CSV table of C-alpha atoms and ligand atoms in Angstrom, one decimal:
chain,number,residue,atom,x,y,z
A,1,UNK,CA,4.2,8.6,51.0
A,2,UNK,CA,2.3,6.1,53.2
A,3,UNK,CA,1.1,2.4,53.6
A,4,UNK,CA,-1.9,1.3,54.7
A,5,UNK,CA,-2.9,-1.3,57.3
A,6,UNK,CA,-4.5,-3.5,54.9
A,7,UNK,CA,-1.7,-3.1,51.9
A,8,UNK,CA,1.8,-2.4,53.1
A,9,UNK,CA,3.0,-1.0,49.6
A,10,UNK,CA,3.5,2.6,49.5
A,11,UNK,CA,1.6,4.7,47.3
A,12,UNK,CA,4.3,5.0,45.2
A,13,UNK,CA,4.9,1.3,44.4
A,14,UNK,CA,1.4,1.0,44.0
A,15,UNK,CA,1.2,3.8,41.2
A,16,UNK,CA,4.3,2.0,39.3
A,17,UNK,CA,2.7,-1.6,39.4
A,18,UNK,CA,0.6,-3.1,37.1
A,19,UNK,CA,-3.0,-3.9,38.0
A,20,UNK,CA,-4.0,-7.6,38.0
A,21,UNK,CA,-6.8,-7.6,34.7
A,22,UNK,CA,-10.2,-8.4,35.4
A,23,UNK,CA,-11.1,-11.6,35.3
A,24,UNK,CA,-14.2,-12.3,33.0
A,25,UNK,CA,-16.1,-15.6,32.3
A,26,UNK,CA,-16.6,-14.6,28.8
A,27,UNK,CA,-14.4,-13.3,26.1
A,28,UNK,CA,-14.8,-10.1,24.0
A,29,UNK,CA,-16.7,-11.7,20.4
A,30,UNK,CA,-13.4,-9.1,19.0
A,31,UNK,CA,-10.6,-9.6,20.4
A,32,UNK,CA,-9.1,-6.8,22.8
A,33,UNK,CA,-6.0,-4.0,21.8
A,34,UNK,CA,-3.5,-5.1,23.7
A,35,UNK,CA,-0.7,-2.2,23.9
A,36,UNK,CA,1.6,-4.3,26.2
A,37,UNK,CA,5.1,-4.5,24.6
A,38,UNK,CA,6.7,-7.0,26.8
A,39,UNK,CA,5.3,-10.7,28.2
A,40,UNK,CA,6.1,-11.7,31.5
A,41,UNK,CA,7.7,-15.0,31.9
A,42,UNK,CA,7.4,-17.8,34.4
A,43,UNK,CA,10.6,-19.3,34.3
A,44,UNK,CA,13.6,-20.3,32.5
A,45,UNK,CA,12.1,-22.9,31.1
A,46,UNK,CA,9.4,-20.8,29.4
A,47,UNK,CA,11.9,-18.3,28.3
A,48,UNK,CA,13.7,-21.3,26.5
A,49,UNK,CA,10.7,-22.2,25.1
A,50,UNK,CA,9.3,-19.2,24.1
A,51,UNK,CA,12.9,-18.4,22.0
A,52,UNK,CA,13.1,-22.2,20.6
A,53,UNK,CA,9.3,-21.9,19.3
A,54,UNK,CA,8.2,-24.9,21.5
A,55,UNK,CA,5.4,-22.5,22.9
A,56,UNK,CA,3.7,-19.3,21.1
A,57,UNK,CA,3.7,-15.9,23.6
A,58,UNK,CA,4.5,-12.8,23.4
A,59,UNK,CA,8.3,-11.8,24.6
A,60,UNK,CA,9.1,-8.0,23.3
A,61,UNK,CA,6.1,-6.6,21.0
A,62,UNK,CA,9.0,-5.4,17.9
A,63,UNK,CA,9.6,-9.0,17.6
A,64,UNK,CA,6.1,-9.9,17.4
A,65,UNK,CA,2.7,-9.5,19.4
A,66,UNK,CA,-0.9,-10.9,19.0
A,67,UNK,CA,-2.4,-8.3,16.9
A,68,UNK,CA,0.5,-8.3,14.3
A,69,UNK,CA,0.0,-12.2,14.0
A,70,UNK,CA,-3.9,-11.9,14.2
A,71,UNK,CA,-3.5,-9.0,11.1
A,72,UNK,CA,-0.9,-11.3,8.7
A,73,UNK,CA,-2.8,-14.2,9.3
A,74,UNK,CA,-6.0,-13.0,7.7
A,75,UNK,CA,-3.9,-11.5,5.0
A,76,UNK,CA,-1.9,-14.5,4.2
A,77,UNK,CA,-5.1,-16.5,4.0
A,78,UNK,CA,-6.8,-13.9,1.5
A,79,UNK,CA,-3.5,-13.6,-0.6
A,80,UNK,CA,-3.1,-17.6,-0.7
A,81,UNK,CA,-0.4,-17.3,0.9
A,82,UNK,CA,1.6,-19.7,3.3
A,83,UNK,CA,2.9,-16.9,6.0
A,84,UNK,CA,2.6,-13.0,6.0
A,85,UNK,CA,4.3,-10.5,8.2
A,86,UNK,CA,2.9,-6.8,9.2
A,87,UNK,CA,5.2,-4.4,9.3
A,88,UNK,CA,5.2,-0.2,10.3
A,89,UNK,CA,4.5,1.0,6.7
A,90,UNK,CA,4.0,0.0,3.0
A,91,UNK,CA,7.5,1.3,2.3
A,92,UNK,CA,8.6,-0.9,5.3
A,93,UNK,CA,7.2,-4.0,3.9
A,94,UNK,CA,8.8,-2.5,0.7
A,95,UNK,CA,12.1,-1.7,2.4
A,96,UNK,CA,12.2,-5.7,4.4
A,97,UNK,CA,11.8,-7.4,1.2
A,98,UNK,CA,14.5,-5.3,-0.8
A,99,UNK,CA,16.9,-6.0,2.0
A,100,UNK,CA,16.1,-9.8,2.5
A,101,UNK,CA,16.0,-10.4,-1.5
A,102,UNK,CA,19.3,-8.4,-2.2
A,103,UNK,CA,22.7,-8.2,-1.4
A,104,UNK,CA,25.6,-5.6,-2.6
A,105,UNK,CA,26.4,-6.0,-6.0
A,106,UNK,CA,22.7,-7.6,-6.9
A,107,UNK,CA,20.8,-6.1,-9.3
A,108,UNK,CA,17.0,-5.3,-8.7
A,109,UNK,CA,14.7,-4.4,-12.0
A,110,UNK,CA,12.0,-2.0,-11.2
A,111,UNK,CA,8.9,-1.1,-13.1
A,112,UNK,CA,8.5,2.3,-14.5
A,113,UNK,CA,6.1,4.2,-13.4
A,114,UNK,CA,6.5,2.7,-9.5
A,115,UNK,CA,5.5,5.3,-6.4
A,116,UNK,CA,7.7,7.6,-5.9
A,117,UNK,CA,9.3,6.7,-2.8
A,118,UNK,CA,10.1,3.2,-4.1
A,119,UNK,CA,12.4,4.6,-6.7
A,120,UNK,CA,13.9,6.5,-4.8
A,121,UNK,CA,14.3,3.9,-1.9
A,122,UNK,CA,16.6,2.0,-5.0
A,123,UNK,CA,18.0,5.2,-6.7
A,124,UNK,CA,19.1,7.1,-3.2
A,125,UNK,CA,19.7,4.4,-0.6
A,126,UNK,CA,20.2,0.9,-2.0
A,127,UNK,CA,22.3,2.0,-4.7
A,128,UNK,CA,25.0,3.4,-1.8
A,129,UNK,CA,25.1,-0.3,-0.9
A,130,UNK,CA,26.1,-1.3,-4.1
A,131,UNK,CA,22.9,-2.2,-5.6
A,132,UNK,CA,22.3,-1.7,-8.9
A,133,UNK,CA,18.8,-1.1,-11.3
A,134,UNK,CA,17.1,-0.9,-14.6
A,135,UNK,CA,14.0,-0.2,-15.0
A,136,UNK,CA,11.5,-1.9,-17.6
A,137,UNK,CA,7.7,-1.6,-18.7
A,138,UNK,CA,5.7,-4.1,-16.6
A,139,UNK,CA,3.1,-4.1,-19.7
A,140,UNK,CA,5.7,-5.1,-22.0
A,141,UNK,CA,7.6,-8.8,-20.7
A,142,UNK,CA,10.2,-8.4,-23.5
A,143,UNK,CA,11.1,-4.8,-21.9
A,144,UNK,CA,11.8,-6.9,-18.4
A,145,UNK,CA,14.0,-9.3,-20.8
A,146,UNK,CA,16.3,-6.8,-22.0
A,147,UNK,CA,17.3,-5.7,-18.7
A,148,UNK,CA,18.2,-8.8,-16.9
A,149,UNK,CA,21.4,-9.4,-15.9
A,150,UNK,CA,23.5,-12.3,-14.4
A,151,UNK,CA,23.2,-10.5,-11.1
A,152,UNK,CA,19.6,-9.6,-11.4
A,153,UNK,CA,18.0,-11.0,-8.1
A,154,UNK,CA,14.4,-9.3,-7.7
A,155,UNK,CA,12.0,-8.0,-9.9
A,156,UNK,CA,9.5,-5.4,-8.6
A,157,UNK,CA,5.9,-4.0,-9.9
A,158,UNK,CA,2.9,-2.2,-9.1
A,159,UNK,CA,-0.6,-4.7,-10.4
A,160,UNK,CA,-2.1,-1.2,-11.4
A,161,UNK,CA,0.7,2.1,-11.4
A,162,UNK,CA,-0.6,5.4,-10.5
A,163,UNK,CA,-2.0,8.0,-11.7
A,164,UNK,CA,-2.3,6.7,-15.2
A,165,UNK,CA,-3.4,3.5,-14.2
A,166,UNK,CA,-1.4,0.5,-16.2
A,167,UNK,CA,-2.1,-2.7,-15.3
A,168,UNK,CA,1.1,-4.7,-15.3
A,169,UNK,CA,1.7,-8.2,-16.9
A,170,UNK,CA,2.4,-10.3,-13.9
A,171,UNK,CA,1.7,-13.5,-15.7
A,172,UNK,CA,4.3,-12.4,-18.5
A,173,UNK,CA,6.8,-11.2,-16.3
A,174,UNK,CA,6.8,-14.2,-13.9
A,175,UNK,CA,7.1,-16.3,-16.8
A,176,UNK,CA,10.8,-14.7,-17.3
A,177,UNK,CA,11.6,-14.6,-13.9
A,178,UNK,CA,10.2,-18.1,-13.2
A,179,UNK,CA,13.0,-20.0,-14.8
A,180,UNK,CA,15.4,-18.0,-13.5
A,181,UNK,CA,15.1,-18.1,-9.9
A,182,UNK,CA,14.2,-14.5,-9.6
A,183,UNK,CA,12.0,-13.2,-7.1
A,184,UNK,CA,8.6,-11.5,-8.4
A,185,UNK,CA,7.7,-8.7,-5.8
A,186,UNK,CA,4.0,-7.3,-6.6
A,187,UNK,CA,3.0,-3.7,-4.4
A,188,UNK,CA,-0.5,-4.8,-4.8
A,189,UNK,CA,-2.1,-1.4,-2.8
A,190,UNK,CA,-4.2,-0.3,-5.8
A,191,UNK,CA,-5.6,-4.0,-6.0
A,192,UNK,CA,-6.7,-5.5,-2.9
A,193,UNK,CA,-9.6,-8.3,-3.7
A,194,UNK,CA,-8.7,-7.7,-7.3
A,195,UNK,CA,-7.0,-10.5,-8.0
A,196,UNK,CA,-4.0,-12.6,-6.2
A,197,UNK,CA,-0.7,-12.0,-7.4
A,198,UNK,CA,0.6,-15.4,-5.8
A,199,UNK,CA,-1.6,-17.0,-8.3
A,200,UNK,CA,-0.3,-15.3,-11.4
A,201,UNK,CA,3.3,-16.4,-10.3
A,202,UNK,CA,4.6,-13.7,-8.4
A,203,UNK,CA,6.7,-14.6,-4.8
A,204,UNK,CA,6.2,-12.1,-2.7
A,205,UNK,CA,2.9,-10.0,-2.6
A,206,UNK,CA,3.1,-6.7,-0.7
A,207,UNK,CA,0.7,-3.8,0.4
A,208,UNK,CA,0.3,-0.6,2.4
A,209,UNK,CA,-2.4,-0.8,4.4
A,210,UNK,CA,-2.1,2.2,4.9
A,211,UNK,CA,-4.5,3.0,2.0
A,212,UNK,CA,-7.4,0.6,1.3
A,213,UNK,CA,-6.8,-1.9,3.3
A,214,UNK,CA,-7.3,0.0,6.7
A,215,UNK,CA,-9.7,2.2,4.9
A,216,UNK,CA,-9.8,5.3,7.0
A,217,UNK,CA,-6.8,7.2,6.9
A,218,UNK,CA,-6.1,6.9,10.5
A,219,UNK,CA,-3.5,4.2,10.9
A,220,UNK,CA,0.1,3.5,9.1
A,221,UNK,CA,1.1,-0.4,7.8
A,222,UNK,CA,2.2,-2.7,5.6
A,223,UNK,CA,2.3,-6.2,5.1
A,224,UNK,CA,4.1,-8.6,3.1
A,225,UNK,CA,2.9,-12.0,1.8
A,226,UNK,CA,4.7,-15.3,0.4
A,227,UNK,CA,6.0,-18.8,1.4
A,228,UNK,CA,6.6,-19.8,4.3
A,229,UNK,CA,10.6,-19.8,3.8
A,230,UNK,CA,10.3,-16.0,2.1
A,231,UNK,CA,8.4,-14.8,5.3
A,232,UNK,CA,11.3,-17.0,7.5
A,233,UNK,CA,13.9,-14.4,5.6
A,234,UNK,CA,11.9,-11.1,5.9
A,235,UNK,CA,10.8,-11.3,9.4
A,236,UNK,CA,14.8,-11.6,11.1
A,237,UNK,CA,15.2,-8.4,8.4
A,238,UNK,CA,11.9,-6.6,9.7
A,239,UNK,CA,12.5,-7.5,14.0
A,240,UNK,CA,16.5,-6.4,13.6
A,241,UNK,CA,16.2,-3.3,11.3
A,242,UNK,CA,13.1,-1.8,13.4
A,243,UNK,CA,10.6,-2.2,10.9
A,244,UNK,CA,7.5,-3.3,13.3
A,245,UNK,CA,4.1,-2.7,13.5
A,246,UNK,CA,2.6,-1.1,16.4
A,247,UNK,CA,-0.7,-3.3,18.0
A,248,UNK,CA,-2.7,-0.3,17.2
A,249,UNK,CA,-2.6,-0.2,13.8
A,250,UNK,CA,-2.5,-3.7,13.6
A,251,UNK,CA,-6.0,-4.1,15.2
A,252,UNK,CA,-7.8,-0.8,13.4
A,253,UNK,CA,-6.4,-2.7,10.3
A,254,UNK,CA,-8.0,-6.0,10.6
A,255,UNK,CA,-11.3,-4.0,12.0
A,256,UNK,CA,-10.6,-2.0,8.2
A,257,UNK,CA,-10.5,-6.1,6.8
A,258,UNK,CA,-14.1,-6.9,7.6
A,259,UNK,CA,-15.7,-4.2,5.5
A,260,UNK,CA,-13.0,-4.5,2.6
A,261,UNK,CA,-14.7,-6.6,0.3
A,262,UNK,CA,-17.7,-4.2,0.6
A,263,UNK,CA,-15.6,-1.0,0.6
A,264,UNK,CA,-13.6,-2.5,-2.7
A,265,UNK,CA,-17.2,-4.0,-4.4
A,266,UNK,CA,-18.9,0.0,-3.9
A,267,UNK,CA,-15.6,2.2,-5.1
A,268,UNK,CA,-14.8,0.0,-7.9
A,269,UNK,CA,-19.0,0.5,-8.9
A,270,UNK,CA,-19.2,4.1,-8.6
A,271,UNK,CA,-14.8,4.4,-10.2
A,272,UNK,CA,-16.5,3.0,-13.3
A,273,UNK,CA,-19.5,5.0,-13.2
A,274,UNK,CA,-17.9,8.2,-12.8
A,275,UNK,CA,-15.2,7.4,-15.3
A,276,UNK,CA,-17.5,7.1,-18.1
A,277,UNK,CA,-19.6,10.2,-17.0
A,278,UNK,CA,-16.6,12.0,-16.6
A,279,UNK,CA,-14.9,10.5,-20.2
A,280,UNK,CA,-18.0,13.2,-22.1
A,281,UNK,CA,-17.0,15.9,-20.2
A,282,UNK,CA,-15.9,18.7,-22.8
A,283,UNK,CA,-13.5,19.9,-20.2
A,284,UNK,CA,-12.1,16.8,-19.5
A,285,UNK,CA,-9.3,16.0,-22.3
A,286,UNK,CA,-9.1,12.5,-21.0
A,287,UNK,CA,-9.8,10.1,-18.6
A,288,UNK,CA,-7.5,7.0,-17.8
A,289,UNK,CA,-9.5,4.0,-15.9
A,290,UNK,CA,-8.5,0.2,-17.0
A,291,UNK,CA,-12.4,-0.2,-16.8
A,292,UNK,CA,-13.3,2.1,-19.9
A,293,UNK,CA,-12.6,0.2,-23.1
A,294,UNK,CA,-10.5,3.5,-24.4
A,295,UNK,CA,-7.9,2.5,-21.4
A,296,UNK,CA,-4.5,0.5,-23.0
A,297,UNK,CA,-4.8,-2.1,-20.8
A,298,UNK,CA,-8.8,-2.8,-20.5
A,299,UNK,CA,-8.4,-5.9,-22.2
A,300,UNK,CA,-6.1,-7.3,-19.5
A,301,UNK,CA,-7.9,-6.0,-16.6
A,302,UNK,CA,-10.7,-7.8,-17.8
A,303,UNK,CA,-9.3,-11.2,-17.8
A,304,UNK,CA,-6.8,-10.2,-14.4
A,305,UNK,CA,-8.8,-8.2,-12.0
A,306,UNK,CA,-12.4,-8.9,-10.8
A,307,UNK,CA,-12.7,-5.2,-11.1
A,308,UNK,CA,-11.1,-2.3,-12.0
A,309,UNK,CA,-10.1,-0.3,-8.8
A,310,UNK,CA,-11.3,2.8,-7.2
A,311,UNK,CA,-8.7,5.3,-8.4
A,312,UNK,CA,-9.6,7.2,-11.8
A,313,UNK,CA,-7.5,10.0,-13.2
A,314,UNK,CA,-8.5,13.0,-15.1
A,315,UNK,CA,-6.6,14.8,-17.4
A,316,UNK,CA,-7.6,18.7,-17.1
A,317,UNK,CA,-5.0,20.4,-19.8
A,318,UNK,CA,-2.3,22.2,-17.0
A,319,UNK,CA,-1.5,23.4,-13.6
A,320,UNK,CA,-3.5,26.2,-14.0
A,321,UNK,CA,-6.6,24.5,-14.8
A,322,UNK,CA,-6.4,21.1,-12.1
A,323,UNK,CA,-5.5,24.2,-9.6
A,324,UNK,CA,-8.6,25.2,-10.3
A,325,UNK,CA,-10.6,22.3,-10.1
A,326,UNK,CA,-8.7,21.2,-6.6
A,327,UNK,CA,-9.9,25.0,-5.0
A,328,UNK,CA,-13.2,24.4,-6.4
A,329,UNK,CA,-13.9,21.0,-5.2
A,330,UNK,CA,-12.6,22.4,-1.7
A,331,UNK,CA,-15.0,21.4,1.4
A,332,UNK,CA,-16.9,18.1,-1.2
A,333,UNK,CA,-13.7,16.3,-2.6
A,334,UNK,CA,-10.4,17.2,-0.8
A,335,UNK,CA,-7.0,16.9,-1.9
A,336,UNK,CA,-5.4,14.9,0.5
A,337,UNK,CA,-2.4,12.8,-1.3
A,338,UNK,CA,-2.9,9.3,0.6
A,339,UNK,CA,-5.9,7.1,-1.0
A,340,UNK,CA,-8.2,4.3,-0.1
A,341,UNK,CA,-10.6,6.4,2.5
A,342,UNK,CA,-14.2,5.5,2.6
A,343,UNK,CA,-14.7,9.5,1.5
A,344,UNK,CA,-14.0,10.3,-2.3
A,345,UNK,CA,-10.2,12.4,-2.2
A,346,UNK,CA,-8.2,13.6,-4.7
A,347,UNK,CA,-4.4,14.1,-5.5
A,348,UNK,CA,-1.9,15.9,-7.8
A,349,UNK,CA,0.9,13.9,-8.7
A,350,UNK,CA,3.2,16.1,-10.4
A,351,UNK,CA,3.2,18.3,-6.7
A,352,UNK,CA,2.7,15.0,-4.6
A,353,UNK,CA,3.8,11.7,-5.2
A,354,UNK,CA,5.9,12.2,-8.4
A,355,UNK,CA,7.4,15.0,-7.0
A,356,UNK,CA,10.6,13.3,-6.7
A,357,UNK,CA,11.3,12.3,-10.3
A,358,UNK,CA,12.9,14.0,-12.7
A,359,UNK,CA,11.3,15.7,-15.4
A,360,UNK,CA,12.7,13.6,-18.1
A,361,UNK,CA,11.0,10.4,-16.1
A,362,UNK,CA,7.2,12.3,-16.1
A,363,UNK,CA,7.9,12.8,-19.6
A,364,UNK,CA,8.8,8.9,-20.7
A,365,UNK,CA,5.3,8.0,-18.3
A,366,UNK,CA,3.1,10.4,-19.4
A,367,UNK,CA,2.6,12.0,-16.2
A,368,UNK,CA,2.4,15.9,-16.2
A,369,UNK,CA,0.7,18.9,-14.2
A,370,UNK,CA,-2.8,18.5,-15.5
A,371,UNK,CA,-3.3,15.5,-14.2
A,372,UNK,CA,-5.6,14.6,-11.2
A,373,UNK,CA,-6.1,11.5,-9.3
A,374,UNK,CA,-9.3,10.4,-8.0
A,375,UNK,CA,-9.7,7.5,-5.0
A,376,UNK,CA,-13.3,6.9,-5.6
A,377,UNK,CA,-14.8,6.5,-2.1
A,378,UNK,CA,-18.3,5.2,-0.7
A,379,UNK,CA,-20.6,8.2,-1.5
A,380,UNK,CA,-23.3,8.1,-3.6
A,381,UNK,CA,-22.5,8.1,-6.9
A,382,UNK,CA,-24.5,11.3,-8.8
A,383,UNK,CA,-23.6,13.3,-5.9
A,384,UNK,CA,-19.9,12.5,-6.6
A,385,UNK,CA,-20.7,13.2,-10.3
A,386,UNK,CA,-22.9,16.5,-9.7
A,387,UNK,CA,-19.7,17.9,-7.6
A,388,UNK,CA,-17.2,17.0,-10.3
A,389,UNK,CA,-19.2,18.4,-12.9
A,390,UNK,CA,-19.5,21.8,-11.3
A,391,UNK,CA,-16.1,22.3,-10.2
A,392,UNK,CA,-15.0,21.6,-14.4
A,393,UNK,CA,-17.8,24.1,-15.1
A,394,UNK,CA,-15.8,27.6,-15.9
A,395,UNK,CA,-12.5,25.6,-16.6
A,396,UNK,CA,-12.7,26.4,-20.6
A,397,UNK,CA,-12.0,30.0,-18.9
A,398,UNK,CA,-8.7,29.4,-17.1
A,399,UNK,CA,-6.0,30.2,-19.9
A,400,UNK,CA,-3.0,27.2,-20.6
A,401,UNK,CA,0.1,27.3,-19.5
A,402,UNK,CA,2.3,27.9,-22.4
A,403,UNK,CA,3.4,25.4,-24.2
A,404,UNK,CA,6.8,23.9,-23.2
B,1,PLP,C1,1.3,4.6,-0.2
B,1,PLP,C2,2.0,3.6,-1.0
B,1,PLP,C3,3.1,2.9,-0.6
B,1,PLP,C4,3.8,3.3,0.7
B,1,PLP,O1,3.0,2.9,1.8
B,1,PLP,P1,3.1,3.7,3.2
B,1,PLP,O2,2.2,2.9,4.1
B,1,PLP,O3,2.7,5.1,3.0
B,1,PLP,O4,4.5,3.6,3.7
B,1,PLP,C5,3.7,2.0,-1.4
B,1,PLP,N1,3.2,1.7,-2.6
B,1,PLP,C6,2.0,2.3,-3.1
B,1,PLP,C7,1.5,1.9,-4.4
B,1,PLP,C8,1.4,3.3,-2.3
B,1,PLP,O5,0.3,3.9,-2.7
C-alpha cells in the first residue's frame, strides 16, 4: 500500500498506530472510559518508579487501571474503610478473600443459609486444597462458638441471607472472633447504605456489584473492603489469580454509585409497603421482610440497618402455585434470578440460586419450592401492588403438590 508525500508511513502502519488524543483545554466534569490496558512508559526510570510506587500510572490494566482505583475509592470511603479493591465478580471478591485469609489445612466457618455459589466455592473447590468448614447460624453467636476450631481462620456471613431474609448478628459474632484473631468477612450485597459492617466489627466487607450497587443489570463486579494491610494481601491474590475488573464495569459502576442512595432510600419504601399489603393476602401463606414486626429478626434490623432492604419473599404454598404466579406476572414483574435492577424482578430459589444444595440443607433453612423472591425496584408502588395482587388472584384454584 502506499505513502504519501506529506506522511511517509504506509497505509498499513498508519492503520496499526495509535492516534495522538485530542487535546482539550477543559476536562470532561466525569471522567472519561478509558479501555486502554497497557501505559506507555518514558523510560527506565519511570518503569522503576512506576513498579516501586514512587509514581501512580497505569502499567498493565489486570494489575490496576484508573477506573478500578476511581470505583474502590468511593467504596472504601462509604464502607469506612482504609483501602478497597474491585474485582471481576462478587464471587471473585468472594473467591480473593478466601484465598488471601486461608491456607491448606485452615478451617473457614460459614453461615447457613449463604448464596449458593459460596458454599459451594468451600464444599467443591477449597475443600480439594485441604480446607476444611462448619457451618453455624449467623443469628445465633453461641452456634459460631461451637464450631471453632484451633485452625479456624475466617469466619463468613451474609448481613441479610436470601430468600428468607435473616439478618445476621455481626456484632455478636465479631465479638467471638475479635479475640481470637479471626477474620470477620460480611457479603454485604443485600445491604448497601444499610449499615457498615466495618463498624460492627467485621474485617473485611465484600459486595457484588453486580446487583445493587451497579443497579442495572448490565455490568459484572465485585469489590472488597478493609484495612489497609487486608487490601495489601488480597490485591497480589486478585492481580496473580486473574481476578480483575474490566474499566467498563468499573465506570458504569461508579455512574450506578451516584443514584444508590436514592435507588436504596425508594426500594427499601415501596419493599415495606408491599410487604405489609402483601402479608393480608389470603393467597399468600406468608411473607418474610425484616421490616414487618412478624419477621424473626425485626427487632435487630431495627437497631442495625437504616432500613430494611428491597428484597421481600413470598410464600405461595408449592411449585405448582409460584409457577403460576411467575407465568402470570410474565411481561410486568419478570423472573430474572440476579437482583438490585431499578425494575421490580423476581426469582425462585429452589430452581435458581439454591439449586445447588441438597435437599436436606433447604430443609434445615426453610427454603422450599413455594417460595418467591421479590427485588423491589423503583416503580410506583400501587402499580407494583395492583400487578401482584392479580397474578395471586385464581391461585386458591391451582391444586398442591402432595405432601412430602
Ligand atoms: C450475586 C451474589 C454474589 C455473587 O456475585 P456475582 O457478581 O454474581 O459474582 C455473592 N453474594 C450474594 C449475596 C449475591 O447475591
Amino acid at each position: 500500500m502506499p505513502s504519501d508525500d506529506f506522511n511517509p508511513l504506509r497505509l498499513q502502519t498508519r492503520c496499526a498506530r495509535v492516534q495522538e488524543p485530542v487535546n482539550s483545554a477543559t476536562r470532561p466534569l466525569v471522567p472519561p472510559l478509558s479501555l486502554g490496558v497497557v501505559g506507555v512508559v518514558s523510560d527506565l526510570e519511570q518503569i522503576d518508579a512506576l513498579y516501586e510506587g514512587r509514581a501512580e500510572g497505569l502499567i498493565y490494566a489486570r494489575d490496576g487501571h484508573a477506573e478500578a482505583e476511581r470505583f474502590a475509592r468511593k467504596i472504601a470511603s462509604l464502607e469506612g474503610a482504609e483501602a478497597a479493591w474491585a474485582t471481576g465478580s462478587g464471587m471473585a471478591a468472594e473467591a480473593a478473600v478466601f484465598l488471601a485469609a486461608l491456607s491448606g489445612g485452615d478451617h473457614v466457618a460459614l453461615a447457613e443459609g449463604l448464596y449458593g455459589k459460596t458454599i459451594r466455592l468451600v464444599r467443591d473447590q477449597l475443600t480439594r486444597f485441604g480446607v476444611s468448614y462448619d457451618l453455624f447460624d449467623p443469628t445465633h453467636p453461641k452456634s459460631l462458638e461451637q464450631v471453632l476450631t484451633p485452625a479456624t481462620k475466617l469466619v463468613f456471613v451474609e448481613t441479610i441471607s436470601n430468600p428468607l431474609l435473616r439478618v445476621a448478628d455481626i456484632p455478636g459474632l465479631a465479638a467471638l472472633t475479635r479475640p481470637r484473631g479471626i477474620a470477620l468477612a460480611v457479603d454485604h450485597t443485600f445491604g448497601p447504605l444499610l449499615g457498615r459492617p466495618l463498624t460492627w466489627g467485621a474485617d473485611l466487607v465484600i459486595h457484588s456489584a453486580t446487583k445493587l450497587i451497579g443497579g442495572h443489570s448490565d455490568l459484572t463486579l465485585g469489590v472488597v473492603a478493609g484495612s489497609r494491610g487486608w487490601i495489601d494481601r488480597i490485591a497480589p491474590v486478585v492481580t496473580t489469580f486473574g481476578l480483575s475488573a474490566a474499566p467498563m464495569d468499573c465506570w458504569l459502576a461508579s455512574r450506578g454509585l451516584a443514584t444508590l442512595a436514592l435507588r436504596v432510600e425508594r426500594a427499601c419504601a415501596n419493599a415495606l409497603i408491599l410487604a405489609r399489603r402483601l402479608q393480608t393476602h389470603p393467597q399468600v401463606r406468608a411473607v418474610h421482610y425484616p421490616g414487618l414486626e412478624s419477621h424473626p429478626d425485626h427487632q435487630r434490623a431495627c437497631t442495625l440497618l437504616s432500613g430494611f432492604g428491597a428484597m421481600v419473599t413470598l410464600d405461595v404454598g408449592g411449585r405448582p402455585q409460584a409457577d403460576h404466579v411467575i407465568r402470570r406476572l410474565a411481561g410486568r414483574i419478570p423472573f430474572a434470578p440476579s437482583l438490585g435492577d431499578t425494575a421490580t424482578t423476581l426469582s425462585h430459589p429452589a430452581t435458581t440460586s439454591h439449586r445447588g444444595l441438597r435437599p436436606e440443607d433447604w430443609a434445615r433453612q426453610g427454603i422450599h419450592p413455594g417460595l418467591i423472591r421479590l427485588s423491589i425496584g423503583l416503580e410506583a408502588v400501587d402499580d407494583l401492588t395492583a400487578e401482584l395482587n392479580a397474578a395471586l388472584d385464581g391461585l386458591e384454584a391451582v391444586p398442591l403438590p402432595p405432601s412430602p
